[in-house]
mmCIF file of C-alpha atoms in Angstrom:
data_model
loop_
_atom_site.group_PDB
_atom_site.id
_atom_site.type_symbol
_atom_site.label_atom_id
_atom_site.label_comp_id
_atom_site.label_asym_id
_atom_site.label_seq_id
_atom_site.Cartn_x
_atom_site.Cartn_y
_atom_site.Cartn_z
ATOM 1 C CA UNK Q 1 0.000 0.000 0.000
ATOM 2 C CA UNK Q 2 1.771 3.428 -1.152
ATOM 3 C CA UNK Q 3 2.314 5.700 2.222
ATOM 4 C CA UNK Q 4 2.634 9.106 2.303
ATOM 5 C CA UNK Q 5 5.617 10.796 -0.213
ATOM 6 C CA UNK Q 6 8.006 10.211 2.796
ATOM 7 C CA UNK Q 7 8.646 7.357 5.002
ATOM 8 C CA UNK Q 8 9.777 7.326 8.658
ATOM 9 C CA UNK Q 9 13.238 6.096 10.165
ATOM 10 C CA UNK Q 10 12.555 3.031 11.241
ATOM 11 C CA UNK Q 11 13.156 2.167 15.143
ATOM 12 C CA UNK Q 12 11.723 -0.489 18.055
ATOM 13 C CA UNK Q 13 8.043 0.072 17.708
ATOM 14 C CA UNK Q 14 7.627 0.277 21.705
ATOM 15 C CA UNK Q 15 5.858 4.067 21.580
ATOM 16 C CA UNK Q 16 5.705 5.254 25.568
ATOM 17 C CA UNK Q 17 8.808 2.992 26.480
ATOM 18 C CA UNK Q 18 10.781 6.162 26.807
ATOM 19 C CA UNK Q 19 13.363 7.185 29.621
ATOM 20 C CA UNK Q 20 15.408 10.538 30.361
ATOM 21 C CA UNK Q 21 18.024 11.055 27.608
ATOM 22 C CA UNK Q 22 19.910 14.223 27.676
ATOM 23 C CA UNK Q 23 20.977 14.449 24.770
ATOM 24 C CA UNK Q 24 22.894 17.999 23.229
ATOM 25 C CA UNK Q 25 22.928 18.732 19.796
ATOM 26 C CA UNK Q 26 25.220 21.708 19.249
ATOM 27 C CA UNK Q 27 24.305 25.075 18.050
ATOM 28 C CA UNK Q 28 25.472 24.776 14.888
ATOM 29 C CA UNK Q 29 24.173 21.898 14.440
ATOM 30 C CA UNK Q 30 20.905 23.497 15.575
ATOM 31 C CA UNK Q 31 21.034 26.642 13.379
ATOM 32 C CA UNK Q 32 22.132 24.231 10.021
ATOM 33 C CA UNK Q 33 18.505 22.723 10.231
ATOM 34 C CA UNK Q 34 16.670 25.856 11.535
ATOM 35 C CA UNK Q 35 12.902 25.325 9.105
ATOM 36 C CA UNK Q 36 10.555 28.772 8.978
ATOM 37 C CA UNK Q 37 7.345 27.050 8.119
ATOM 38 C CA UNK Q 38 5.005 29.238 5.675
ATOM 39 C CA UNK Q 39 1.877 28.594 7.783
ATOM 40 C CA UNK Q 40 0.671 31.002 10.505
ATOM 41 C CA UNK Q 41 2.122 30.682 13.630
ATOM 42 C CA UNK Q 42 0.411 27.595 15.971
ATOM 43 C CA UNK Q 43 1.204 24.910 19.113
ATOM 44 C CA UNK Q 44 -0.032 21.643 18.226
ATOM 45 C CA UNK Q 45 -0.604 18.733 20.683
ATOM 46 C CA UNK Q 46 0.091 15.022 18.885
ATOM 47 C CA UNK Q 47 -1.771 12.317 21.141
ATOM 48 C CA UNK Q 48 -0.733 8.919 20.159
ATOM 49 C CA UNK Q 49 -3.942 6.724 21.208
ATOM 50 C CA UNK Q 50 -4.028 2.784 21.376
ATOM 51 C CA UNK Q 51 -6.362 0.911 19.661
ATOM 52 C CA UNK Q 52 -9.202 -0.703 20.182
ATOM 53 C CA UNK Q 53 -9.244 0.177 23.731
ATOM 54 C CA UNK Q 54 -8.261 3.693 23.358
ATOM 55 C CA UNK Q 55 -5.415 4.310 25.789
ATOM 56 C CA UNK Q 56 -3.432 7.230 25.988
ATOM 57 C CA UNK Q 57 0.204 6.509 24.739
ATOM 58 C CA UNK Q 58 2.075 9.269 24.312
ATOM 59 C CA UNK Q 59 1.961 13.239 24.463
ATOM 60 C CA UNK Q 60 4.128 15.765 22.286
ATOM 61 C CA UNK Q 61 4.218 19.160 20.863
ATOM 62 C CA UNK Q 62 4.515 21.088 17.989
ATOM 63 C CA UNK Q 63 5.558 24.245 17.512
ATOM 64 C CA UNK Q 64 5.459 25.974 14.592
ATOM 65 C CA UNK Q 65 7.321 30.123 15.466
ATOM 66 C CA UNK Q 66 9.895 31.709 14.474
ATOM 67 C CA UNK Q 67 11.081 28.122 13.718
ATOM 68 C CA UNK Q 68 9.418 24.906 13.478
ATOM 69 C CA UNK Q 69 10.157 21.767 16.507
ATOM 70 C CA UNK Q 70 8.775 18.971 18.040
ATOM 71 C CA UNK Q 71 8.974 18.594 21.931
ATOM 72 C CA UNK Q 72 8.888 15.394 21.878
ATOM 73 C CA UNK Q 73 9.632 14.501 25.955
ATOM 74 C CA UNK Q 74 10.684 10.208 26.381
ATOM 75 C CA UNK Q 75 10.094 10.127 22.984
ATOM 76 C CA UNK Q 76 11.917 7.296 21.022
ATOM 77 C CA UNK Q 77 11.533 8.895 17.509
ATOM 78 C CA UNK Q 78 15.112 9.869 16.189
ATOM 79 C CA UNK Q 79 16.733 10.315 12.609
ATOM 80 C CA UNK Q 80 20.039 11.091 11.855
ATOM 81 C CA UNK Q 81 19.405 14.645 10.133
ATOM 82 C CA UNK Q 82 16.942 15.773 13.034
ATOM 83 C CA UNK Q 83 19.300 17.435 16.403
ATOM 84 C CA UNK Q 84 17.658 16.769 19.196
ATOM 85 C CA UNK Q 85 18.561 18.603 22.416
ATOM 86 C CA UNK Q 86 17.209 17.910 25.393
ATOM 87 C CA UNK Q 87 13.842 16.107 23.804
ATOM 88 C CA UNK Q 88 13.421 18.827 21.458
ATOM 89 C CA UNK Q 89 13.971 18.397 18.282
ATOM 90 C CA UNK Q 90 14.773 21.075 15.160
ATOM 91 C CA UNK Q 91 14.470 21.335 11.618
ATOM 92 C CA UNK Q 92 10.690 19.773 11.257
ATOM 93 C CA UNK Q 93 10.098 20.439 7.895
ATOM 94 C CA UNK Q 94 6.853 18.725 5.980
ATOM 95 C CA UNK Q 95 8.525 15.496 5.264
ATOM 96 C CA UNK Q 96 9.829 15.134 8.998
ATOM 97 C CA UNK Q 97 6.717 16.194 10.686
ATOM 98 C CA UNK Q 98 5.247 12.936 8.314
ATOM 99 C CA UNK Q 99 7.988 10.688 9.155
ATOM 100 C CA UNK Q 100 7.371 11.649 12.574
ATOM 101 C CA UNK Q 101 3.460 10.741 12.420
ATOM 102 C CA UNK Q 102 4.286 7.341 10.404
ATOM 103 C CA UNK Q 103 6.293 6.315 13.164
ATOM 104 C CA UNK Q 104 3.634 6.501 15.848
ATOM 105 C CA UNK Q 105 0.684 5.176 13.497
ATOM 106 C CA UNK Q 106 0.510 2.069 13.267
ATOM 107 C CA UNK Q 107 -2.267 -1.098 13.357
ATOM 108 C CA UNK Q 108 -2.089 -0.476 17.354
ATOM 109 C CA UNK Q 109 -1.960 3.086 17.603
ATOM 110 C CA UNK Q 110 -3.371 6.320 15.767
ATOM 111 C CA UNK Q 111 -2.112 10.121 16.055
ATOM 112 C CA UNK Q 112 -4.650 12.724 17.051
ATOM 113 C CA UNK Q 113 -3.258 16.134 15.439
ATOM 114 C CA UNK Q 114 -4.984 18.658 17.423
ATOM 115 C CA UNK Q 115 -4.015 22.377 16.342
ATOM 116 C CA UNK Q 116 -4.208 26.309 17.750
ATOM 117 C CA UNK Q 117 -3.407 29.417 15.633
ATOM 118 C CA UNK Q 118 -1.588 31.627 17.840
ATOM 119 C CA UNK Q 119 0.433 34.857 17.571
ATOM 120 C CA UNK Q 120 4.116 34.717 16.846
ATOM 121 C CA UNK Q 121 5.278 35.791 20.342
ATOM 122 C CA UNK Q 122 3.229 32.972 22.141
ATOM 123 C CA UNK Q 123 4.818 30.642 19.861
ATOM 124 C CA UNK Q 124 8.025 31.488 20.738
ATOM 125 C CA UNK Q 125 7.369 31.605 24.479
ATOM 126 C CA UNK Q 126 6.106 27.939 23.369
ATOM 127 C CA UNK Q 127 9.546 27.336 22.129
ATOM 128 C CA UNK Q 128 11.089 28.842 25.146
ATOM 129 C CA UNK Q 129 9.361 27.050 27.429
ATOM 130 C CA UNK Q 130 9.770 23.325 25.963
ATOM 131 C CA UNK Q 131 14.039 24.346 25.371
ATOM 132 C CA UNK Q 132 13.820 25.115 29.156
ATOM 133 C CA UNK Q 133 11.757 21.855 30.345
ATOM 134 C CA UNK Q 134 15.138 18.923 30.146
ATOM 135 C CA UNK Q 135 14.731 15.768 29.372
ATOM 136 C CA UNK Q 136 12.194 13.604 30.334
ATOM 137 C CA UNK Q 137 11.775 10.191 32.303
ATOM 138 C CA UNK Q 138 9.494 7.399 31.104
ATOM 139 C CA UNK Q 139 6.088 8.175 31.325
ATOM 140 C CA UNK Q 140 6.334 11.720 31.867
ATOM 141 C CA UNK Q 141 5.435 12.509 28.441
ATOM 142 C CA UNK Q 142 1.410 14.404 29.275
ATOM 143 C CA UNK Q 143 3.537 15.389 32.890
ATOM 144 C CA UNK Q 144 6.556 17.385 30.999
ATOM 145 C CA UNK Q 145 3.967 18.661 28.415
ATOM 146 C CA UNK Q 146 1.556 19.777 30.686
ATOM 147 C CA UNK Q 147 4.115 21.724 32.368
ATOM 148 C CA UNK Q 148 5.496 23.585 29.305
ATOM 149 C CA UNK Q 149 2.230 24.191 28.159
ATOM 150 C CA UNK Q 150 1.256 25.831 31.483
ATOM 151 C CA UNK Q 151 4.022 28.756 31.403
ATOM 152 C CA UNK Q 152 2.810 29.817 28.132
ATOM 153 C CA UNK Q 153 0.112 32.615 28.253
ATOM 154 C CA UNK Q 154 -2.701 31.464 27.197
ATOM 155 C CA UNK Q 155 -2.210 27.730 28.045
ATOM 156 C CA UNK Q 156 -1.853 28.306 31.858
ATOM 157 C CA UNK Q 157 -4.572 25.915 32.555
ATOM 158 C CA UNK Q 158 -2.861 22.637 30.922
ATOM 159 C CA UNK Q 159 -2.947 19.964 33.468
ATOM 160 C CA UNK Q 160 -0.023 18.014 34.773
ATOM 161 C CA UNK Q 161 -1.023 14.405 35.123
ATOM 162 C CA UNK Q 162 0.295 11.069 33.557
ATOM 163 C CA UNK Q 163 -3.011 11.170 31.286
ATOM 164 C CA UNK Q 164 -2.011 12.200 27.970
ATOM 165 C CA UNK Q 165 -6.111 11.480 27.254
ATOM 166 C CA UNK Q 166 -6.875 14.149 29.696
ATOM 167 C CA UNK Q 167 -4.260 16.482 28.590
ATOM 168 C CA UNK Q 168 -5.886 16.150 24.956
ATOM 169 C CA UNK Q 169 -9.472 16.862 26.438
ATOM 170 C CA UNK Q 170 -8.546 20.222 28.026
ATOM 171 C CA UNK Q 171 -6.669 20.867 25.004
ATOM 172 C CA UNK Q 172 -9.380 20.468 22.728
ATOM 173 C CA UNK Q 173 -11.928 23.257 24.773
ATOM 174 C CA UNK Q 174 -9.509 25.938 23.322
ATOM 175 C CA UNK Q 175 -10.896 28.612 21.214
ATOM 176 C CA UNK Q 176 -10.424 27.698 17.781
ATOM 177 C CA UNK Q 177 -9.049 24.297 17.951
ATOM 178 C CA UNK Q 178 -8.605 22.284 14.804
ATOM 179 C CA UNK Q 179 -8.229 18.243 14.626
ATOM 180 C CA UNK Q 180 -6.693 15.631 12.042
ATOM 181 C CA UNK Q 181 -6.682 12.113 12.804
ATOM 182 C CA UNK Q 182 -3.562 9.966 11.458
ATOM 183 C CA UNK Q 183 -4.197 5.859 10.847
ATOM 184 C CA UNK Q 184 -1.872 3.281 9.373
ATOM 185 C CA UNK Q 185 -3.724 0.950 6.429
ATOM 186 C CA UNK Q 186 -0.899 -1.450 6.643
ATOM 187 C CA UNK Q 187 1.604 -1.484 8.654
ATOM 188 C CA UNK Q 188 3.259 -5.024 7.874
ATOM 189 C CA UNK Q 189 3.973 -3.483 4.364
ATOM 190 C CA UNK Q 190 5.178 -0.311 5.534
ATOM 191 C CA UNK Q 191 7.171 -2.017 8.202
ATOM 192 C CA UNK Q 192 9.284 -3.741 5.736
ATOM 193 C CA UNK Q 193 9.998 -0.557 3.671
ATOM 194 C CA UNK Q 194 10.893 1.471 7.642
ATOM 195 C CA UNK Q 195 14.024 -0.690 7.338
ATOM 196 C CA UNK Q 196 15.399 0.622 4.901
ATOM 197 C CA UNK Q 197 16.084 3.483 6.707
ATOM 198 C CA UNK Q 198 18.152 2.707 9.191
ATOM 199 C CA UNK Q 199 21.371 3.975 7.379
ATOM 200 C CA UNK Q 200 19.921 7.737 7.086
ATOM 201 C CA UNK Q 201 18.811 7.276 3.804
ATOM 202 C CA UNK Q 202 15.483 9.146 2.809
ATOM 203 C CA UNK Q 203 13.364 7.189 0.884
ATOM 204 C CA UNK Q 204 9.502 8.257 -0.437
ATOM 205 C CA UNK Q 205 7.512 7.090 -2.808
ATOM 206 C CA UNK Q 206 7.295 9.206 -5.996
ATOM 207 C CA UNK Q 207 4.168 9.771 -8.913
ATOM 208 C CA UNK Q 208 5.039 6.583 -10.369
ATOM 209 C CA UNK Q 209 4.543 4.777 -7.293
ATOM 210 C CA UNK Q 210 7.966 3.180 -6.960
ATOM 211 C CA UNK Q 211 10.602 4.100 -4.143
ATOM 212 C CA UNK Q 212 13.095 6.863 -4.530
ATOM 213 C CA UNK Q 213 15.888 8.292 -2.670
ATOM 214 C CA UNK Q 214 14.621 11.495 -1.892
ATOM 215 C CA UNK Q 215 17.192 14.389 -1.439
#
């Protein structure tokens, strides 16, 4: 079954296993990567969610200011082009924001994409907040995004529990809230062609429907 144009690194496919990892991309590796998106300015939550019984699995943000991230706290998502410092990680263009939804949808799990429009300077304090939060331990994912959520204005109110369910229900009474949801057809298929990417390679599949190193 074709995927989106882009396909995701391929790691374990545990999706909360996650424990504190500090890692420290440097700043230049930082500022190489730095992606202005063309959209306005939002904060998006991404709520991984289990199926059938529709358990909360994992809690992340993204940001989309001055530059674009993903706060991504005990995550296990990682590619070899994407620095990641302290569980943030830069240079989320399109294709990596896909890769990064591929990898958490699966036949177990889909991604709720659950998006605010907000001005430019909250989305930086977004950004601010998240760089200043550290690393994570496992399970803390709705904890550590509650918290960064809460010292932005606007989003004092985020709770701080281990429910990333209840972290997506107060985050979907704000004003103006817009939702995607994200499924996997096949995963089996798809799993086969995640390999592939272990060696950094970026792979997609183009109009003709065959696989292509993408550059």
């Amino acid at each position: 079954m074709q995927r989106r144009a882009f396909l995701a690194l391929a790691l374990p496919a545990v999706l909360a296993a996650c424990g504190a990892d500090n890692k420290w991309a440097s700043d230049e590796s930082i500022r190489r990567v730095r992606y202005v998106a063309n959209e306005p300015p939002s904060i998006t939550l991404f709520t991984v969610i289990g199926i059938p019984r529709g358990e909360g699995g994992h809690s992340a943000l993204m940001i989309n200011g001055s530059q674009r991230v993903i706060y991504d706290p005990a995550g296990s998502w990682e590619h070899p082009s994407i620095p990641e410092r302290r569980d943030v990680l830069y240079g989320i263009t399109p294709n990596f924001k896909n890769f990064y939804i591929d990898y958490h949808a699966r036949s177990t799990y889909w991604v709720a994409e659950d998006t605010v429009q907000v001005s430019l300077a909250v989305a930086d304090a977004a950004i601010r907040s998240v760089e200043q939060q550290g690393p994570s331990n496992k399970s803390f994912c709705a904890v550590n995004t509650g918290k960064a959520l809460s010292r932005v204005p606007g989003f004092e109110g985020a709770p701080t529990g281990f429910s990333p369910l209840k972290l997506r229900e107060w985050f979907l009474t704000l004003p103006g809230v817009t939702s995607k949801r994200h499924m996997d057809g096949d995963p089996a298929n798809n799993h086969d062609v995640l390999l592939r990417q272990k060696s950094g390679v970026i792979a997609g599949y183009g109009r003709d429907g065959q696989l292509h190193v993408m550059k």
